[in-house]
mmCIF file of C-alpha atoms in Angstrom:
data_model
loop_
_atom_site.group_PDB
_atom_site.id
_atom_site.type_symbol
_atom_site.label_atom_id
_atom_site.label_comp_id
_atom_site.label_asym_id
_atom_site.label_seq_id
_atom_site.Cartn_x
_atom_site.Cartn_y
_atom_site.Cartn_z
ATOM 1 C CA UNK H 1 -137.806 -33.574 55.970
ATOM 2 C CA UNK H 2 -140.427 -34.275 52.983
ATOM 3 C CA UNK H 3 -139.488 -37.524 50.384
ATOM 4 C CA UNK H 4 -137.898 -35.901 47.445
ATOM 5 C CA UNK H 5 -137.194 -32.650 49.977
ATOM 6 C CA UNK H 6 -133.378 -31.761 50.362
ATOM 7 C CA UNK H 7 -130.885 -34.032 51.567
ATOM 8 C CA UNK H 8 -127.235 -33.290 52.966
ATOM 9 C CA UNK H 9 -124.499 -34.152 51.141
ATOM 10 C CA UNK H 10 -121.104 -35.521 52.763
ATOM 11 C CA UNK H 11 -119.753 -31.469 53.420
ATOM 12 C CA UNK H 12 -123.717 -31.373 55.363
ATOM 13 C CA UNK H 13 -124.855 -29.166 52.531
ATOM 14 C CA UNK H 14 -128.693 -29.629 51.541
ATOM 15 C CA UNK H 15 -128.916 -30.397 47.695
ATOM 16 C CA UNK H 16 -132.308 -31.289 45.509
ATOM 17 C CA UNK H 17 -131.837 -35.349 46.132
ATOM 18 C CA UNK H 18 -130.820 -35.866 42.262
ATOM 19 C CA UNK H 19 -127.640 -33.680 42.779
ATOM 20 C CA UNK H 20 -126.478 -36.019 44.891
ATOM 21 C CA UNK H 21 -127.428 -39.518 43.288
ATOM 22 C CA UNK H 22 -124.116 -39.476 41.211
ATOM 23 C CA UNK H 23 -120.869 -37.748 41.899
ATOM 24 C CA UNK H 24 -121.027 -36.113 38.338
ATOM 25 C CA UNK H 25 -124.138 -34.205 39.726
ATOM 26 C CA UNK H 26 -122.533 -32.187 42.161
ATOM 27 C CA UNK H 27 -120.741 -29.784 40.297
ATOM 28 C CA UNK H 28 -123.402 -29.173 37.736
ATOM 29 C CA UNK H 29 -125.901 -29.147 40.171
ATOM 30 C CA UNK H 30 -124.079 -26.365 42.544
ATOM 31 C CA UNK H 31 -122.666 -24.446 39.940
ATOM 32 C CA UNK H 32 -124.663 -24.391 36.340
ATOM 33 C CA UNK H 33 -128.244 -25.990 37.032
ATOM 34 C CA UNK H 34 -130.046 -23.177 37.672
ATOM 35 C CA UNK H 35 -127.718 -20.432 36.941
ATOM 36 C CA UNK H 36 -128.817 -17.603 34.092
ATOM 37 C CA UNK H 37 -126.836 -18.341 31.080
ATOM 38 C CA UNK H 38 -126.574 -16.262 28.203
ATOM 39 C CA UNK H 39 -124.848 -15.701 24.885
ATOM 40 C CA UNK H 40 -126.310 -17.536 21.720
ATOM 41 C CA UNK H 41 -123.845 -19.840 21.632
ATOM 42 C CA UNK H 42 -124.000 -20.878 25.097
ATOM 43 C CA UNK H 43 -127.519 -21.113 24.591
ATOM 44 C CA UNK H 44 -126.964 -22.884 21.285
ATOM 45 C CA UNK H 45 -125.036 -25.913 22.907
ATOM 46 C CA UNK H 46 -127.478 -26.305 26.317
ATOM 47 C CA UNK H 47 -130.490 -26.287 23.109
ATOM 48 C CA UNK H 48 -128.332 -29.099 21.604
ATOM 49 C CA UNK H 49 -127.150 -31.207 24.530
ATOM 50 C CA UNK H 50 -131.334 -30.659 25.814
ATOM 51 C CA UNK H 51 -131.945 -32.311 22.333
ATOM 52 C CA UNK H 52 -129.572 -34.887 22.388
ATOM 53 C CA UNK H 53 -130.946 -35.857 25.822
ATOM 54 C CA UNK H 54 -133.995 -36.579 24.612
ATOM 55 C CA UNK H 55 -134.934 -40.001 25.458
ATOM 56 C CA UNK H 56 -132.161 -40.517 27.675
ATOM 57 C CA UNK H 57 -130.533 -39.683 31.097
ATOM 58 C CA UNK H 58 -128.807 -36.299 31.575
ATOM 59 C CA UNK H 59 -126.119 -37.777 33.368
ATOM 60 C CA UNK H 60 -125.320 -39.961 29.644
ATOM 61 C CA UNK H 61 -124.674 -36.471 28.214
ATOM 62 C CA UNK H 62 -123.382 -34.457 30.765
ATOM 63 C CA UNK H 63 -120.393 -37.139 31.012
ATOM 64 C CA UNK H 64 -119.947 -37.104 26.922
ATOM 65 C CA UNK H 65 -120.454 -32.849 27.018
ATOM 66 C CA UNK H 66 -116.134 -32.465 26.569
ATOM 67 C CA UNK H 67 -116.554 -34.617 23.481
ATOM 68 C CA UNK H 68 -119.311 -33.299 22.335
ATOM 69 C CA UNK H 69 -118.147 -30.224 22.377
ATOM 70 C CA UNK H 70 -115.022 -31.186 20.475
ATOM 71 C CA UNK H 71 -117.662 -32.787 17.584
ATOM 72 C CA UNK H 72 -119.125 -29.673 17.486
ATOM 73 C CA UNK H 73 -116.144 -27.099 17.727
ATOM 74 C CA UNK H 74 -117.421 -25.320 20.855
ATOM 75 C CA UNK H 75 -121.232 -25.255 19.741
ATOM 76 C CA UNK H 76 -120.261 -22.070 18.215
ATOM 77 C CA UNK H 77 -123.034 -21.352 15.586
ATOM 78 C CA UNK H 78 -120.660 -19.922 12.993
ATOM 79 C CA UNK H 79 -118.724 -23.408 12.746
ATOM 80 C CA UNK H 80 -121.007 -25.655 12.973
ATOM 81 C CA UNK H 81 -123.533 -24.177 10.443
ATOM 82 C CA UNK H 82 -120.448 -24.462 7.978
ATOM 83 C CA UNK H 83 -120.089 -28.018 8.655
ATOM 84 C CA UNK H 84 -120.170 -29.999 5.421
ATOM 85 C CA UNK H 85 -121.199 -33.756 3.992
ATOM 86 C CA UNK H 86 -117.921 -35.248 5.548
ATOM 87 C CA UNK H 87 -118.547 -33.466 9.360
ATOM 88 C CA UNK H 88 -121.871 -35.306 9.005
ATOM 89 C CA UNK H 89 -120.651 -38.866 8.482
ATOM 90 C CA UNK H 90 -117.436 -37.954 11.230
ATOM 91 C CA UNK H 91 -119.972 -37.488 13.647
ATOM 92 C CA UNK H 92 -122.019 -40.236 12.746
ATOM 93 C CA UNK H 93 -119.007 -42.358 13.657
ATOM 94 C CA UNK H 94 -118.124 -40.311 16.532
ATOM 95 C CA UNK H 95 -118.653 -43.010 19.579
ATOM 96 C CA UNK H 96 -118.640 -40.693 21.817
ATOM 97 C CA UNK H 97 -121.256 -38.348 21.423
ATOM 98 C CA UNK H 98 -124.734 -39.886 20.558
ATOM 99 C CA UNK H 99 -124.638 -41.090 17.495
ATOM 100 C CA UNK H 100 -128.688 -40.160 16.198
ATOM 101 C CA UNK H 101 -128.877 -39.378 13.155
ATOM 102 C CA UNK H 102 -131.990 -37.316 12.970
ATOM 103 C CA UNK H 103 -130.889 -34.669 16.150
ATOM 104 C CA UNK H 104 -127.021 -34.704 14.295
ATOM 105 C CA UNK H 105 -129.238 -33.317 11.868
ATOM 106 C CA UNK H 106 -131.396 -30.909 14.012
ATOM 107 C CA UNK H 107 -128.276 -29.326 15.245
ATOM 108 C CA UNK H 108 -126.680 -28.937 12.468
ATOM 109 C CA UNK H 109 -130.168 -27.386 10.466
ATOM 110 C CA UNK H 110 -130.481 -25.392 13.725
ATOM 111 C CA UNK H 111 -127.010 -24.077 13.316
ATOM 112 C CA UNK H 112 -127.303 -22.803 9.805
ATOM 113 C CA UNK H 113 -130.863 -21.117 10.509
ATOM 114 C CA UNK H 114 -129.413 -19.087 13.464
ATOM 115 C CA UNK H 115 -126.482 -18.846 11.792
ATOM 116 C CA UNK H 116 -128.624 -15.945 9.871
ATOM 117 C CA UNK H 117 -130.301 -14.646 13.004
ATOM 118 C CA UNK H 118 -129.042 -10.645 14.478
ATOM 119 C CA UNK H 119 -126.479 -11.138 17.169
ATOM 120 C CA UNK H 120 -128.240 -11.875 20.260
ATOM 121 C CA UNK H 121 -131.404 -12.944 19.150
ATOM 122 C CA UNK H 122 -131.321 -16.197 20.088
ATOM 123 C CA UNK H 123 -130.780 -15.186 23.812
ATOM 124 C CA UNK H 124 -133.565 -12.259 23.763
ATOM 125 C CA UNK H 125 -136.215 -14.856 22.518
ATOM 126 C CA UNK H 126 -135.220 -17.837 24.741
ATOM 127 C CA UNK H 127 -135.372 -14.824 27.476
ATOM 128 C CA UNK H 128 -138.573 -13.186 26.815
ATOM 129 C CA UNK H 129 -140.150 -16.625 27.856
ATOM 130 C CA UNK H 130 -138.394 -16.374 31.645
ATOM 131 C CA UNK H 131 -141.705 -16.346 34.212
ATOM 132 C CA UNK H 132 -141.703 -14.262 37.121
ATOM 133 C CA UNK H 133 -139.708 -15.923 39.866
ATOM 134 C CA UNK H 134 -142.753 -14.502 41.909
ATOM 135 C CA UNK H 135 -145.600 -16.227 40.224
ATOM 136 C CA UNK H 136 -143.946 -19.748 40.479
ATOM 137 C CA UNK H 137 -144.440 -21.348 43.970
ATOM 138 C CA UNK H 138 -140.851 -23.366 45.773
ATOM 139 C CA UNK H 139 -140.856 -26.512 45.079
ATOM 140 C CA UNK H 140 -140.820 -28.361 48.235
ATOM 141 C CA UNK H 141 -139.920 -31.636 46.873
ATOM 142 C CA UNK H 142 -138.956 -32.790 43.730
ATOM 143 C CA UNK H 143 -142.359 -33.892 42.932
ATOM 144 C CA UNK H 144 -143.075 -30.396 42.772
ATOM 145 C CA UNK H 145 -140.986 -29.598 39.969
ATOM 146 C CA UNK H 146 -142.860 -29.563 36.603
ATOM 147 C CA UNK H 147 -142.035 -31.553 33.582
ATOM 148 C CA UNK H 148 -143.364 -28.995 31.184
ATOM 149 C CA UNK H 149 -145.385 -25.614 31.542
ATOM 150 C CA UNK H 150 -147.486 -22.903 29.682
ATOM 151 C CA UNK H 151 -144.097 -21.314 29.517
ATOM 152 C CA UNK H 152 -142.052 -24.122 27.988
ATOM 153 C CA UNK H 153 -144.685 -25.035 25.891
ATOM 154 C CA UNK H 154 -144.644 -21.219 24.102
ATOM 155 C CA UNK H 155 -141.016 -21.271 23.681
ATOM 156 C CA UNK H 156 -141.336 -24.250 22.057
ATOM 157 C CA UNK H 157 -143.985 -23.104 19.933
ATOM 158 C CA UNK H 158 -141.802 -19.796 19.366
ATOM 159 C CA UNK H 159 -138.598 -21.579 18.357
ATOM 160 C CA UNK H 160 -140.369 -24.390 15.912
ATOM 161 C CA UNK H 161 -142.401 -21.198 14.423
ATOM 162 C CA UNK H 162 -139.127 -20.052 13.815
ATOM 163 C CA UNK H 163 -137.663 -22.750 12.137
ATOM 164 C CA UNK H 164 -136.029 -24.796 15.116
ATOM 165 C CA UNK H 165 -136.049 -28.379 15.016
ATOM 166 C CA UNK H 166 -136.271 -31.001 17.997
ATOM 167 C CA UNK H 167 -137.168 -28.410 20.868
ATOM 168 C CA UNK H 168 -140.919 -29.738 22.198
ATOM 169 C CA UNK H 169 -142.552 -28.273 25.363
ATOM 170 C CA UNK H 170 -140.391 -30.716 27.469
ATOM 171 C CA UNK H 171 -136.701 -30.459 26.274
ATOM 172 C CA UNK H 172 -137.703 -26.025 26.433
ATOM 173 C CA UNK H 173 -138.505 -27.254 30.348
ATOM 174 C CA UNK H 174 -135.340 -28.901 30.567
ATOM 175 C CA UNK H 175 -133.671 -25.747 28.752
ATOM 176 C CA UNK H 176 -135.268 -23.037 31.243
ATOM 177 C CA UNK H 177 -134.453 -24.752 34.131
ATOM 178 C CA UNK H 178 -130.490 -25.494 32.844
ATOM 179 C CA UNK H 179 -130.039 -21.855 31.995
ATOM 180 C CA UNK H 180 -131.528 -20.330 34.834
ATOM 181 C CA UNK H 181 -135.251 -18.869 33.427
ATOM 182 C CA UNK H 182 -136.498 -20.756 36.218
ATOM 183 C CA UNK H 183 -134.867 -21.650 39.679
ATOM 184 C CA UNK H 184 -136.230 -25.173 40.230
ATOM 185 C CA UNK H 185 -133.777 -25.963 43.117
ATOM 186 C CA UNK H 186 -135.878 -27.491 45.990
ATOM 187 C CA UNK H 187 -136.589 -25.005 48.957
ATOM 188 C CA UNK H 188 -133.611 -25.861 51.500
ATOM 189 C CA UNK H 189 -131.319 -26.529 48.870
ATOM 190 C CA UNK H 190 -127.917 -24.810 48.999
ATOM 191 C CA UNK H 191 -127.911 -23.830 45.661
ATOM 192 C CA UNK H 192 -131.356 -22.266 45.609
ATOM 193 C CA UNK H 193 -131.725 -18.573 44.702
ATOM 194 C CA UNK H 194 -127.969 -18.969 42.253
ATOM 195 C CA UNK H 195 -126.539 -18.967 46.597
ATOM 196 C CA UNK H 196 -122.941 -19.319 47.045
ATOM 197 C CA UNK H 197 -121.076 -21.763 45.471
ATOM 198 C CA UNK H 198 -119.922 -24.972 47.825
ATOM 199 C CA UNK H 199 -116.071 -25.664 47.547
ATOM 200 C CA UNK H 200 -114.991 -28.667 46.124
#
């Protein structure tokens, strides 16, 4: 087995070596890294939380994502592109999302822009930027797994053409492989191809 190749968890599953490094991987990694997601709201919040990540660890937000959500009402476009003066400053204090003032900002400019977007509009642009699973080689190892591509760096040039704030090439990378545009689950690994869910 390659360096950076899957290894078996404690069930003897084979996971990319990162889903296993923390035990607030697991889930994610089995059951939403990787996996199509749609709606614009769904894809509102992963656009967000990519944002927010910026700079930092995934883990930091993926273990703040239940409060951020409560900051944000859901990450439902509607409410947060009515947020006013005073949400602002709440979630400036809020200590328990990430307190930066500039992507509070972002998401809450982003929000009122898509706010006046056609239902599903978000999701068929993010979408129309999906590769063909059969042009991309399997990664073998995690050092096969790209930090940004032609791909990313289009939808990044799409959404900022479009008004979006705080989406470069590498946080629309991060974005296509959360939501499933791209499967970049190491070949071996139990939850390549969307597979069946482990129990846990």
């Amino acid at each position: 087995m390659s360096p950076g190749g899957p290894v078996p968890g404690p069930d003897g599953l084979l996971r990319c070596p990162w889903g296993l490094s923390t035990e607030d991987y697991v889930a994610y990694h089995d059951e939403e890294w990787g996996r199509p997601v749609h709606g614009d709201d769904a894809l509102f919040e992963r656009l967000c939380l990519e944002a927010f990540q910026s700079g930092l660890s995934w883990i930091t937000i993926l273990r703040r994502r239940e409060t951020f959500r409560t900051a944000f009402q859901g990450f439902r476009i509607a409410s947060v592109a009515a947020f006013v003066d005073e949400d602002r400053e709440r979630l400036l204090l809020d200590e328990g999302i990430i307190r930066n003032r500039a992507k509070i900002d972002a998401t809450l400019a982003n929000a009122r822009l898509l706010a006046g977007w056609s239902p599903g509009e978000l999701d068929t642009l993010i979408w129309s930027y999906a590769p063909d699973p059969a042009e991309r080689p399997v990664p073998r190892t995690v050092a096969d797994v790209p930090a940004v591509t032609d791909a990313s760096t289009a939808l990044s040039k799409a959404l900022k053409k479009r008004g979006l704030r705080f989406i470069g090439p590498t946080t629309a990378y991060a974005l296509m492989q959360a939501c499933g545009l791209v499967d970049d689950h190491v070949e071996g690994c139990v939850a390549r191809g969307g597979g069946a869910t482990p129990d846990h």
